[in-house]
XYZ file of N, CA and C in Angstrom:
243
model
N 20.648 -2.348 -5.116
C 19.575 -1.473 -5.543
C 19.868 -0.952 -6.929
N 18.840 -0.899 -7.731
C 18.980 -0.381 -9.087
C 17.975 0.741 -9.278
N 18.425 1.986 -9.219
C 17.522 3.119 -9.388
C 17.220 3.411 -10.847
N 17.757 2.614 -11.754
C 17.521 2.821 -13.176
C 16.466 1.887 -13.750
N 15.725 1.194 -12.901
C 14.637 0.353 -13.397
C 13.633 1.243 -14.103
N 12.963 0.690 -15.071
C 11.980 1.481 -15.804
C 10.621 1.455 -15.109
N 10.636 1.702 -13.818
C 9.409 1.886 -13.047
C 9.237 3.396 -12.898
N 8.123 3.888 -13.370
C 7.864 5.324 -13.336
C 6.823 5.611 -12.257
N 7.143 6.573 -11.399
C 6.243 7.002 -10.340
C 5.603 8.314 -10.808
N 4.288 8.358 -10.826
C 3.605 9.581 -11.252
C 2.279 9.729 -10.543
N 1.707 10.926 -10.390
C 2.420 12.185 -10.586
C 3.419 12.392 -9.454
N 4.381 13.195 -9.698
C 5.395 13.488 -8.680
C 5.859 14.922 -8.883
N 5.407 15.841 -8.051
C 4.742 15.678 -6.754
C 3.275 15.261 -6.893
N 2.752 14.717 -5.797
C 1.373 14.239 -5.749
C 0.713 14.691 -4.457
N -0.621 14.665 -4.456
C -1.342 15.034 -3.244
C -2.233 13.913 -2.722
N -2.753 13.071 -3.613
C -3.673 12.002 -3.211
C -3.117 10.600 -3.478
N -2.934 10.292 -4.749
C -2.504 8.963 -5.166
C -1.252 9.062 -6.016
N -0.407 8.041 -5.910
C 0.702 7.890 -6.842
C 0.527 6.544 -7.536
N 1.045 6.464 -8.725
C 0.934 5.254 -9.528
C 2.324 4.761 -9.891
N 2.488 3.458 -9.937
C 3.751 2.842 -10.336
C 3.545 2.200 -11.691
N 4.085 2.805 -12.702
C 3.975 2.260 -14.049
C 5.166 1.348 -14.311
N 4.893 0.114 -14.708
C 5.953 -0.838 -15.021
C 6.337 -1.752 -13.882
N 5.736 -1.579 -12.716
C 6.098 -2.396 -11.555
C 5.822 -3.877 -11.793
N 4.748 -4.185 -12.513
C 4.417 -5.597 -12.772
C 5.499 -6.289 -13.597
N 6.231 -5.534 -14.409
C 7.297 -6.123 -15.228
C 8.444 -6.673 -14.391
N 8.590 -6.129 -13.191
C 9.669 -6.562 -12.294
C 9.149 -7.403 -11.135
N 7.883 -7.817 -11.205
C 7.257 -8.616 -10.155
C 7.323 -7.927 -8.802
N 7.147 -6.620 -8.804
C 7.134 -5.853 -7.556
C 5.913 -6.263 -6.759
N 6.108 -6.567 -5.478
C 4.968 -6.963 -4.668
C 4.827 -6.160 -3.376
N 5.746 -5.227 -3.127
C 5.629 -4.418 -1.915
C 6.371 -3.100 -2.103
N 5.795 -2.041 -1.523
C 6.503 -0.769 -1.455
C 6.490 -0.316 0.003
N 7.537 0.397 0.354
C 7.627 1.000 1.677
C 7.966 2.465 1.486
N 7.255 3.311 2.204
C 7.519 4.746 2.131
C 8.198 5.163 3.423
N 9.351 5.816 3.279
C 10.123 6.270 4.439
C 10.302 7.776 4.375
N 10.387 8.381 5.570
C 10.637 9.816 5.617
C 12.130 10.079 5.454
N 12.532 11.341 5.502
C 13.941 11.673 5.271
C 14.849 11.185 6.392
N 14.274 10.790 7.527
C 15.064 10.218 8.616
C 15.208 8.702 8.487
N 14.561 8.132 7.472
C 14.632 6.690 7.259
C 13.594 5.900 8.030
N 12.642 6.592 8.642
C 11.590 5.916 9.404
C 10.479 5.475 8.452
N 10.047 4.232 8.601
C 8.976 3.723 7.742
C 7.652 4.368 8.131
N 7.001 4.958 7.139
C 5.739 5.663 7.341
C 4.562 4.826 6.855
N 4.779 4.089 5.789
C 3.685 3.330 5.176
C 4.257 2.131 4.447
N 3.479 1.047 4.455
C 3.857 -0.167 3.726
C 2.633 -0.638 2.959
N 2.821 -0.939 1.695
C 1.738 -1.423 0.840
C 2.155 -2.725 0.181
N 1.289 -3.703 0.275
C 1.461 -4.929 -0.491
C 0.709 -4.702 -1.800
N 1.400 -4.849 -2.905
C 0.769 -4.613 -4.200
C 0.128 -5.891 -4.714
N -1.091 -5.753 -5.143
C -1.780 -6.862 -5.779
C -1.816 -6.613 -7.266
N -3.001 -6.562 -7.795
C -3.133 -6.322 -9.230
C -3.011 -4.839 -9.574
N -3.260 -3.972 -8.600
C -3.186 -2.536 -8.856
C -1.812 -1.979 -8.522
N -1.535 -0.848 -9.096
C -0.251 -0.196 -8.857
C -0.472 1.213 -8.329
N -1.586 1.431 -7.619
C -1.934 2.739 -7.074
C -1.707 2.731 -5.560
N -1.111 3.816 -5.064
C -0.852 3.944 -3.636
C -1.402 5.285 -3.174
N -2.266 5.242 -2.173
C -2.828 6.475 -1.638
C -1.859 7.074 -0.629
N -1.521 8.351 -0.814
C -0.597 9.038 0.097
C -1.252 10.267 0.737
N -2.572 10.354 0.671
C -3.269 11.547 1.157
C -3.044 11.792 2.650
N -2.771 10.742 3.425
C -2.589 10.912 4.873
C -1.182 11.389 5.245
N -0.269 11.397 4.303
C 1.090 11.852 4.594
C 1.141 13.375 4.659
N 2.026 13.887 5.511
C 2.243 15.325 5.559
C 3.027 15.748 4.324
N 2.898 16.997 3.935
C 3.653 17.512 2.796
C 5.142 17.379 3.054
N 5.884 16.981 2.051
C 7.327 16.852 2.202
C 7.913 15.846 1.232
N 9.172 15.512 1.469
C 9.922 14.572 0.642
C 9.939 13.204 1.327
N 9.727 12.161 0.538
C 9.733 10.784 1.029
C 10.531 9.912 0.064
N 10.900 8.750 0.542
C 11.587 7.774 -0.297
C 10.711 6.543 -0.415
N 10.445 6.161 -1.650
C 9.623 5.003 -1.939
C 10.565 3.850 -2.271
N 10.570 2.858 -1.392
C 11.415 1.673 -1.602
C 10.578 0.609 -2.295
N 11.129 0.039 -3.341
C 10.422 -0.936 -4.165
C 11.031 -2.317 -3.914
N 10.172 -3.265 -3.546
C 10.627 -4.613 -3.171
C 10.049 -5.674 -4.086
N 10.849 -6.701 -4.304
C 10.420 -7.920 -4.982
C 10.850 -9.077 -4.087
N 9.892 -9.855 -3.621
C 10.164 -11.015 -2.760
C 11.044 -10.644 -1.563
N 10.653 -9.590 -0.859
C 11.343 -9.094 0.338
C 12.751 -8.581 0.074
N 13.101 -8.324 -1.174
C 14.415 -7.789 -1.517
C 14.249 -6.414 -2.130
N 14.953 -5.432 -1.575
C 14.918 -4.070 -2.093
C 15.569 -4.034 -3.472
N 14.808 -3.562 -4.472
C 15.358 -3.516 -5.816
C 15.538 -2.087 -6.329
N 14.884 -1.109 -5.695
C 15.025 0.277 -6.142
C 14.476 1.227 -5.099
N 15.001 2.449 -5.101
C 14.492 3.519 -4.247
C 14.251 4.740 -5.122
N 13.064 5.335 -4.963
C 12.701 6.526 -5.712
C 12.292 7.630 -4.736
N 12.614 8.859 -5.090
C 12.223 10.000 -4.253
C 10.872 10.506 -4.738
N 9.965 10.757 -3.783
C 8.665 11.310 -4.119
C 8.412 12.548 -3.268
N 7.549 13.398 -3.770
C 7.197 14.625 -3.067
C 5.697 14.661 -2.860
N 5.280 14.919 -1.626
C 3.857 15.028 -1.285
C 3.532 16.506 -1.128
N 2.513 16.965 -1.849
C 2.086 18.369 -1.740
C 0.726 18.445 -1.100
């Protein structure tokens, strides 16, 4: 895992949507959102867009795992308000 990739998650904290800036540069094709217990809450296959709706998540801290070809390449912490 490389947490220093230049993929920027914004806004953070967020209430409705989060955006992944730079994900296309790393051929990111999937994200998984996990709670602080490590349980998968949401999985998104990324197409041409880099927007992920998180409005259904409860307020709190989550971990956004970034995948390329089924391989975890980075983990970012996000906050849902």
